[in-house]
PDB file of C-alpha atoms in Angstrom:
ATOM      1  CA  MET A   1     244.060   7.395 213.863  1.00 55.00           C
ATOM      2  CA  ALA A   2     243.923   8.893 210.031  1.00 65.00           C
ATOM      3  CA  LEU A   3     240.193   7.953 208.652  1.00 68.00           C
ATOM      4  CA  ASN A   4     239.454   7.883 205.236  1.00 68.00           C
ATOM      5  CA  ASP A   5     236.003   7.606 203.133  1.00 76.00           C
ATOM      6  CA  GLU A   6     236.325   4.128 202.333  1.00 90.00           C
ATOM      7  CA  ILE A   7     235.465   1.961 203.360  1.00 97.00           C
ATOM      8  CA  GLN A   8     235.992  -1.886 202.153  1.00 97.00           C
ATOM      9  CA  PHE A   9     233.555  -4.837 202.408  1.00 98.00           C
ATOM     10  CA  THR A  10     233.778  -8.109 200.932  1.00 98.00           C
ATOM     11  CA  TRP A  11     231.196 -10.784 200.112  1.00 98.00           C
ATOM     12  CA  LEU A  12     232.585 -13.495 201.938  1.00 98.00           C
ATOM     13  CA  GLY A  13     229.567 -15.682 201.135  1.00 98.00           C
ATOM     14  CA  HIS A  14     226.398 -16.459 202.407  1.00 98.00           C
ATOM     15  CA  GLY A  15     225.886 -13.854 205.548  1.00 98.00           C
ATOM     16  CA  THR A  16     229.692 -13.220 206.622  1.00 98.00           C
ATOM     17  CA  TRP A  17     231.454 -10.219 205.957  1.00 98.00           C
ATOM     18  CA  LYS A  18     235.111  -8.827 206.641  1.00 98.00           C
ATOM     19  CA  VAL A  19     235.444  -5.015 207.031  1.00 98.00           C
ATOM     20  CA  THR A  20     237.907  -2.370 206.177  1.00 98.00           C
ATOM     21  CA  SER A  21     236.974   0.279 208.273  1.00 97.00           C
ATOM     22  CA  ALA A  22     238.184   3.543 207.931  1.00 96.00           C
ATOM     23  CA  ALA A  23     240.473   3.437 209.037  1.00 96.00           C
ATOM     24  CA  GLY A  24     242.435   0.334 208.267  1.00 96.00           C
ATOM     25  CA  LYS A  25     240.295  -1.747 211.217  1.00 97.00           C
ATOM     26  CA  GLN A  26     240.241  -6.071 210.380  1.00 98.00           C
ATOM     27  CA  ILE A  27     236.018  -6.786 211.534  1.00 98.00           C
ATOM     28  CA  LEU A  28     234.548  -9.888 210.736  1.00 98.00           C
ATOM     29  CA  LEU A  29     230.611  -9.817 211.056  1.00 98.00           C
ATOM     30  CA  ASP A  30     229.904 -13.395 211.584  1.00 98.00           C
ATOM     31  CA  ALA A  31     232.435 -16.251 211.239  1.00 97.00           C
ATOM     32  CA  TRP A  32     231.527 -18.637 209.026  1.00 97.00           C
ATOM     33  CA  VAL A  33     234.678 -18.822 207.080  1.00 98.00           C
ATOM     34  CA  MET A  34     237.326 -21.890 206.038  1.00 96.00           C
ATOM     35  CA  ASN A  35     233.753 -24.120 206.921  1.00 95.00           C
ATOM     36  CA  ASN A  36     230.839 -22.375 204.004  1.00 97.00           C
ATOM     37  CA  PRO A  37     231.156 -23.679 201.079  1.00 97.00           C
ATOM     38  CA  SER A  38     229.938 -20.448 198.943  1.00 97.00           C
ATOM     39  CA  CYS A  39     233.214 -18.350 199.983  1.00 98.00           C
ATOM     40  CA  PRO A  40     236.118 -18.004 197.437  1.00 97.00           C
ATOM     41  CA  PRO A  41     239.230 -20.184 198.302  1.00 97.00           C
ATOM     42  CA  HIS A  42     241.889 -17.120 197.693  1.00 96.00           C
ATOM     43  CA  LEU A  43     238.895 -15.881 201.339  1.00 97.00           C
ATOM     44  CA  LYS A  44     239.673 -18.844 203.337  1.00 96.00           C
ATOM     45  CA  THR A  45     242.519 -17.961 205.564  1.00 95.00           C
ATOM     46  CA  VAL A  46     242.243 -14.758 208.048  1.00 95.00           C
ATOM     47  CA  GLU A  47     245.291 -13.960 208.830  1.00 92.00           C
ATOM     48  CA  SER A  48     244.316 -10.779 210.687  1.00 95.00           C
ATOM     49  CA  LEU A  49     241.336  -9.416 212.688  1.00 98.00           C
ATOM     50  CA  ASP A  50     240.739  -7.025 214.772  1.00 98.00           C
ATOM     51  CA  LEU A  51     237.037  -7.428 215.831  1.00 98.00           C
ATOM     52  CA  MET A  52     234.368  -9.900 215.338  1.00 98.00           C
ATOM     53  CA  LEU A  53     231.201  -9.512 215.630  1.00 98.00           C
ATOM     54  CA  ILE A  54     228.594 -12.461 215.882  1.00 98.00           C
ATOM     55  CA  SER A  55     224.777 -12.535 215.478  1.00 98.00           C
ATOM     56  CA  HIS A  56     223.912 -15.362 216.709  1.00 97.00           C
ATOM     57  CA  GLY A  57     224.732 -19.131 217.256  1.00 96.00           C
ATOM     58  CA  HIS A  58     223.366 -20.921 214.449  1.00 96.00           C
ATOM     59  CA  PHE A  59     226.877 -22.651 213.228  1.00 95.00           C
ATOM     60  CA  ASP A  60     226.991 -20.851 209.323  1.00 93.00           C
ATOM     61  CA  HIS A  61     227.519 -17.885 211.698  1.00 96.00           C
ATOM     62  CA  ILE A  62     229.788 -19.153 214.332  1.00 97.00           C
ATOM     63  CA  TRP A  63     231.095 -22.538 213.065  1.00 95.00           C
ATOM     64  CA  ASP A  64     234.566 -20.685 212.664  1.00 97.00           C
ATOM     65  CA  ALA A  65     234.487 -18.413 215.141  1.00 97.00           C
ATOM     66  CA  VAL A  66     237.011 -20.717 218.143  1.00 97.00           C
ATOM     67  CA  GLU A  67     239.408 -21.221 215.216  1.00 97.00           C
ATOM     68  CA  ILE A  68     240.017 -17.490 213.532  1.00 97.00           C
ATOM     69  CA  CYS A  69     239.458 -15.790 217.846  1.00 97.00           C
ATOM     70  CA  HIS A  70     242.367 -18.853 218.946  1.00 96.00           C
ATOM     71  CA  ASP A  71     244.810 -17.563 215.239  1.00 96.00           C
ATOM     72  CA  THR A  72     244.487 -13.890 215.322  1.00 97.00           C
ATOM     73  CA  HIS A  73     242.741 -12.830 219.402  1.00 97.00           C
ATOM     74  CA  PRO A  74     240.230  -9.994 218.609  1.00 98.00           C
ATOM     75  CA  ARG A  75     238.288  -8.021 220.488  1.00 97.00           C
ATOM     76  CA  VAL A  76     234.714  -9.945 220.519  1.00 98.00           C
ATOM     77  CA  VAL A  77     231.846  -8.775 220.131  1.00 98.00           C
ATOM     78  CA  SER A  78     228.681 -10.994 221.030  1.00 98.00           C
ATOM     79  CA  ILE A  79     225.331 -11.347 223.396  1.00 98.00           C
ATOM     80  CA  PHE A  80     226.231 -12.557 226.846  1.00 97.00           C
ATOM     81  CA  GLU A  81     225.239 -16.794 226.530  1.00 97.00           C
ATOM     82  CA  ILE A  82     227.583 -16.843 223.210  1.00 97.00           C
ATOM     83  CA  GLY A  83     230.907 -14.553 225.041  1.00 97.00           C
ATOM     84  CA  HIS A  84     230.438 -16.804 227.985  1.00 96.00           C
ATOM     85  CA  TRP A  85     229.968 -20.009 225.127  1.00 96.00           C
ATOM     86  CA  LEU A  86     233.287 -19.300 223.339  1.00 97.00           C
ATOM     87  CA  GLU A  87     235.252 -18.648 226.841  1.00 96.00           C
ATOM     88  CA  LEU A  88     234.289 -22.190 228.179  1.00 95.00           C
ATOM     89  CA  LYS A  89     235.780 -23.317 224.504  1.00 95.00           C
ATOM     90  CA  GLY A  90     238.952 -21.365 224.982  1.00 95.00           C
ATOM     91  CA  VAL A  91     238.809 -17.613 223.889  1.00 96.00           C
ATOM     92  CA  ALA A  92     239.847 -15.759 226.630  1.00 93.00           C
ATOM     93  CA  GLY A  93     238.605 -12.105 226.585  1.00 93.00           C
ATOM     94  CA  ALA A  94     235.431 -12.873 225.199  1.00 94.00           C
ATOM     95  CA  GLY A  95     232.593 -12.980 227.994  1.00 93.00           C
ATOM     96  CA  GLU A  96     235.037  -8.679 228.068  1.00 95.00           C
ATOM     97  CA  LEU A  97     232.183  -6.720 225.485  1.00 97.00           C
ATOM     98  CA  ALA A  98     228.953  -9.087 225.470  1.00 97.00           C
ATOM     99  CA  MET A  99     225.925  -6.903 225.646  1.00 98.00           C
ATOM    100  CA  ASN A 100     222.907  -8.057 225.147  1.00 98.00           C
ATOM    101  CA  GLN A 101     220.105  -5.737 222.648  1.00 97.00           C
ATOM    102  CA  GLY A 102     220.059  -2.115 223.322  1.00 97.00           C
ATOM    103  CA  GLY A 103     223.230  -1.776 224.293  1.00 98.00           C
ATOM    104  CA  THR A 104     225.679  -0.079 222.610  1.00 98.00           C
ATOM    105  CA  GLN A 105     229.881   0.030 223.220  1.00 98.00           C
ATOM    106  CA  ILE A 106     232.858   1.591 221.044  1.00 98.00           C
ATOM    107  CA  VAL A 107     235.624  -1.688 219.917  1.00 98.00           C
ATOM    108  CA  GLU A 108     238.144  -0.341 218.240  1.00 97.00           C
ATOM    109  CA  GLY A 109     236.399   2.495 216.643  1.00 97.00           C
ATOM    110  CA  VAL A 110     233.665   1.905 215.767  1.00 98.00           C
ATOM    111  CA  ARG A 111     230.287   2.407 217.554  1.00 98.00           C
ATOM    112  CA  VAL A 112     228.416  -1.267 217.735  1.00 98.00           C
ATOM    113  CA  THR A 113     224.851  -0.616 219.121  1.00 98.00           C
ATOM    114  CA  MET A 114     222.524  -4.586 219.344  1.00 98.00           C
ATOM    115  CA  VAL A 115     219.397  -4.688 218.180  1.00 98.00           C
ATOM    116  CA  PRO A 116     216.551  -7.000 217.941  1.00 98.00           C
ATOM    117  CA  ALA A 117     216.504  -9.974 215.211  1.00 98.00           C
ATOM    118  CA  GLN A 118     213.842 -12.053 215.324  1.00 97.00           C
ATOM    119  CA  HIS A 119     215.043 -15.433 214.343  1.00 96.00           C
ATOM    120  CA  SER A 120     216.435 -18.791 217.551  1.00 95.00           C
ATOM    121  CA  CYS A 121     219.924 -19.154 218.637  1.00 94.00           C
ATOM    122  CA  GLY A 122     220.824 -22.831 218.925  1.00 94.00           C
ATOM    123  CA  ILE A 123     224.373 -23.103 219.471  1.00 95.00           C
ATOM    124  CA  THR A 124     225.635 -26.696 218.035  1.00 92.00           C
ATOM    125  CA  ASP A 125     227.378 -27.969 220.660  1.00 91.00           C
ATOM    126  CA  GLY A 126     228.821 -31.460 220.285  1.00 89.00           C
ATOM    127  CA  ASP A 127     225.441 -34.411 220.030  1.00 90.00           C
ATOM    128  CA  GLN A 128     223.573 -31.348 221.808  1.00 92.00           C
ATOM    129  CA  ILE A 129     222.429 -28.195 221.061  1.00 94.00           C
ATOM    130  CA  VAL A 130     222.978 -25.336 223.866  1.00 92.00           C
ATOM    131  CA  TYR A 131     221.460 -21.643 224.454  1.00 94.00           C
ATOM    132  CA  GLY A 132     222.698 -19.081 223.029  1.00 94.00           C
ATOM    133  CA  GLY A 133     220.368 -16.860 224.695  1.00 95.00           C
ATOM    134  CA  SER A 134     218.553 -14.652 221.681  1.00 96.00           C
ATOM    135  CA  ALA A 135     219.262 -13.435 218.438  1.00 97.00           C
ATOM    136  CA  CYS A 136     220.455 -10.296 217.383  1.00 98.00           C
ATOM    137  CA  GLY A 137     221.248  -7.891 215.153  1.00 98.00           C
ATOM    138  CA  TYR A 138     223.881  -4.586 214.435  1.00 98.00           C
ATOM    139  CA  VAL A 139     223.912  -1.366 213.429  1.00 98.00           C
ATOM    140  CA  ILE A 140     226.827   0.300 213.069  1.00 98.00           C
ATOM    141  CA  GLU A 141     228.549   3.516 212.580  1.00 98.00           C
ATOM    142  CA  PHE A 142     232.391   3.651 211.417  1.00 98.00           C
ATOM    143  CA  GLU A 143     235.286   6.122 212.493  1.00 97.00           C
ATOM    144  CA  ASN A 144     233.762   8.247 209.875  1.00 96.00           C
ATOM    145  CA  GLY A 145     230.432   8.190 209.910  1.00 96.00           C
ATOM    146  CA  PHE A 146     229.213   5.424 208.125  1.00 97.00           C
ATOM    147  CA  THR A 147     226.032   3.546 209.567  1.00 98.00           C
ATOM    148  CA  ILE A 148     224.710   0.480 208.491  1.00 98.00           C
ATOM    149  CA  TYR A 149     222.481  -2.151 209.734  1.00 98.00           C
ATOM    150  CA  PHE A 150     223.930  -5.652 209.510  1.00 98.00           C
ATOM    151  CA  ALA A 151     220.457  -8.007 210.267  1.00 98.00           C
ATOM    152  CA  GLY A 152     222.332 -11.143 210.867  1.00 97.00           C
ATOM    153  CA  ASP A 153     219.400 -13.934 210.471  1.00 98.00           C
ATOM    154  CA  THR A 154     215.849 -13.001 210.734  1.00 98.00           C
ATOM    155  CA  ASP A 155     212.579 -12.000 209.733  1.00 98.00           C
ATOM    156  CA  VAL A 156     210.821  -8.766 208.939  1.00 98.00           C
ATOM    157  CA  PHE A 157     209.009  -7.151 212.331  1.00 98.00           C
ATOM    158  CA  GLY A 158     207.171  -3.847 213.076  1.00 97.00           C
ATOM    159  CA  ASP A 159     210.880  -2.499 215.509  1.00 97.00           C
ATOM    160  CA  MET A 160     212.047  -2.025 212.360  1.00 98.00           C
ATOM    161  CA  ARG A 161     211.226   1.351 211.773  1.00 98.00           C
ATOM    162  CA  LEU A 162     212.311   2.669 215.277  1.00 98.00           C
ATOM    163  CA  ILE A 163     216.135   1.382 214.478  1.00 98.00           C
ATOM    164  CA  GLY A 164     214.739   3.833 210.891  1.00 98.00           C
ATOM    165  CA  GLN A 165     213.761   6.196 213.017  1.00 98.00           C
ATOM    166  CA  LEU A 166     216.872   6.156 215.729  1.00 98.00           C
ATOM    167  CA  HIS A 167     219.895   5.885 213.339  1.00 97.00           C
ATOM    168  CA  ARG A 168     220.683   7.258 210.159  1.00 95.00           C
ATOM    169  CA  LEU A 169     221.033   4.500 208.074  1.00 98.00           C
ATOM    170  CA  ASP A 170     223.451   4.868 204.720  1.00 98.00           C
ATOM    171  CA  ALA A 171     222.966   1.072 204.056  1.00 98.00           C
ATOM    172  CA  ALA A 172     221.018  -2.244 205.280  1.00 98.00           C
ATOM    173  CA  PHE A 173     222.417  -5.745 205.232  1.00 98.00           C
ATOM    174  CA  LEU A 174     219.436  -7.701 205.375  1.00 98.00           C
ATOM    175  CA  PRO A 175     218.608 -11.540 204.435  1.00 98.00           C
ATOM    176  CA  ILE A 176     216.639 -12.731 201.221  1.00 98.00           C
ATOM    177  CA  GLY A 177     217.284 -16.346 201.494  1.00 98.00           C
ATOM    178  CA  GLY A 178     213.843 -17.540 202.850  1.00 97.00           C
ATOM    179  CA  HIS A 179     213.226 -21.365 204.325  1.00 97.00           C
ATOM    180  CA  PHE A 180     214.970 -19.441 207.139  1.00 97.00           C
ATOM    181  CA  THR A 181     215.372 -15.920 207.511  1.00 97.00           C
ATOM    182  CA  MET A 182     212.943 -13.432 205.302  1.00 98.00           C
ATOM    183  CA  GLY A 183     212.928 -14.251 201.955  1.00 98.00           C
ATOM    184  CA  PRO A 184     212.398 -11.080 198.753  1.00 98.00           C
ATOM    185  CA  GLU A 185     208.974  -9.885 200.314  1.00 98.00           C
ATOM    186  CA  ARG A 186     209.205  -9.655 203.300  1.00 98.00           C
ATOM    187  CA  ALA A 187     212.008  -8.423 202.993  1.00 98.00           C
ATOM    188  CA  ALA A 188     210.944  -5.354 200.452  1.00 98.00           C
ATOM    189  CA  ARG A 189     208.841  -5.117 203.305  1.00 98.00           C
ATOM    190  CA  ALA A 190     212.071  -4.459 205.562  1.00 98.00           C
ATOM    191  CA  VAL A 191     213.144  -1.718 203.703  1.00 98.00           C
ATOM    192  CA  GLU A 192     209.873  -0.137 204.491  1.00 98.00           C
ATOM    193  CA  LEU A 193     210.453   0.168 207.556  1.00 98.00           C
ATOM    194  CA  LEU A 194     213.713   0.978 207.993  1.00 98.00           C
ATOM    195  CA  GLY A 195     213.192   3.875 205.161  1.00 98.00           C
ATOM    196  CA  VAL A 196     216.925   2.934 203.699  1.00 98.00           C
ATOM    197  CA  LYS A 197     217.690   3.894 199.874  1.00 98.00           C
ATOM    198  CA  VAL A 198     220.927   1.028 200.141  1.00 98.00           C
ATOM    199  CA  VAL A 199     220.762  -2.465 200.306  1.00 98.00           C
ATOM    200  CA  VAL A 200     223.107  -5.410 200.088  1.00 98.00           C
ATOM    201  CA  PRO A 201     221.046  -8.670 200.118  1.00 98.00           C
ATOM    202  CA  MET A 202     222.395 -11.491 202.117  1.00 98.00           C
ATOM    203  CA  HIS A 203     222.471 -14.864 203.159  1.00 98.00           C
ATOM    204  CA  PHE A 204     220.376 -16.300 199.485  1.00 97.00           C
ATOM    205  CA  GLY A 205     221.701 -19.068 197.030  1.00 96.00           C
ATOM    206  CA  THR A 206     223.979 -20.652 199.067  1.00 97.00           C
ATOM    207  CA  PHE A 207     221.539 -23.817 199.569  1.00 95.00           C
ATOM    208  CA  PRO A 208     218.823 -24.730 197.103  1.00 96.00           C
ATOM    209  CA  ALA A 209     216.502 -23.693 199.901  1.00 97.00           C
ATOM    210  CA  LEU A 210     217.780 -20.127 199.885  1.00 96.00           C
ATOM    211  CA  SER A 211     215.517 -19.290 196.778  1.00 97.00           C
ATOM    212  CA  GLY A 212     215.777 -15.474 196.722  1.00 97.00           C
ATOM    213  CA  THR A 213     217.773 -12.927 194.393  1.00 98.00           C
ATOM    214  CA  PRO A 214     218.809  -9.496 194.912  1.00 98.00           C
ATOM    215  CA  GLY A 215     216.801  -9.371 190.820  1.00 98.00           C
ATOM    216  CA  ALA A 216     213.167 -10.178 193.599  1.00 98.00           C
ATOM    217  CA  LEU A 217     214.364  -7.607 195.898  1.00 98.00           C
ATOM    218  CA  ALA A 218     214.909  -4.891 193.402  1.00 98.00           C
ATOM    219  CA  GLN A 219     211.704  -5.209 191.631  1.00 98.00           C
ATOM    220  CA  LEU A 220     209.949  -5.168 194.644  1.00 98.00           C
ATOM    221  CA  VAL A 221     211.463  -2.367 196.270  1.00 98.00           C
ATOM    222  CA  GLY A 222     210.943   0.041 192.948  1.00 95.00           C
ATOM    223  CA  PRO A 223     213.895   1.988 190.988  1.00 96.00           C
ATOM    224  CA  THR A 224     214.642   4.597 193.981  1.00 96.00           C
ATOM    225  CA  VAL A 225     215.982   1.780 196.956  1.00 98.00           C
ATOM    226  CA  GLN A 226     219.262   0.494 195.226  1.00 98.00           C
ATOM    227  CA  VAL A 227     220.085  -2.903 195.907  1.00 98.00           C
ATOM    228  CA  LEU A 228     223.139  -4.045 194.955  1.00 98.00           C
ATOM    229  CA  ASP A 229     223.257  -7.461 193.138  1.00 97.00           C
ATOM    230  CA  LEU A 230     227.229 -10.134 194.310  1.00 98.00           C
ATOM    231  CA  ARG A 231     228.448 -12.610 194.142  1.00 97.00           C
ATOM    232  CA  PRO A 232     230.903 -14.053 197.008  1.00 98.00           C
ATOM    233  CA  GLY A 233     234.371 -12.551 196.690  1.00 98.00           C
ATOM    234  CA  ASP A 234     232.779  -9.266 195.569  1.00 98.00           C
ATOM    235  CA  ARG A 235     233.869  -6.848 197.302  1.00 97.00           C
ATOM    236  CA  ILE A 236     232.495  -3.385 197.137  1.00 96.00           C
TER     237      ILE A 236
END
């Protein structure tokens, strides 16, 4: 397996990311693409995918999962209940890699650990909301050792310190919009607990209620922490 030191993260807007791993694997973090109003038009088509990770069942993280899975046939990592729901929607094999918080597995050469998130997880299914297990985050270690914390949707919680102690984190992808997740003030506390020096803000600006900004977070964490200020479509 040929590795390199570069991993590419493309922000599709809101909480969704397309990743090219060190070995060239195509990974989607939370599947809100075609129906995502923040996603640039030229990125709304997912042509190939090796792995999909789903943090929880809210529409702005799972809405396009079924269609993308039918088109690209990736391996899917999610909490047990979401894997079962995807199977019922015709995504064959979606339950095979379903897991739960505290579990770790290696999929497509990438080491994935599911960690808690402080959030809800109902799945909108027609005119009802069905149980989707617990919301979660992921610690993702790529083939070259580069490791990120992908928080999904969450408030700050004390065990973020434990996540930082258990894993050597190179960067944290954190929601900062407020209203449905933590805003900049609480995200700054999360940065402190995690002990990270590079933060990638997400889940802001899509709707008026998500008013937190990277600039506000940067002021709160100070100059020793790099806070990236991205726009949908940017690649890092």
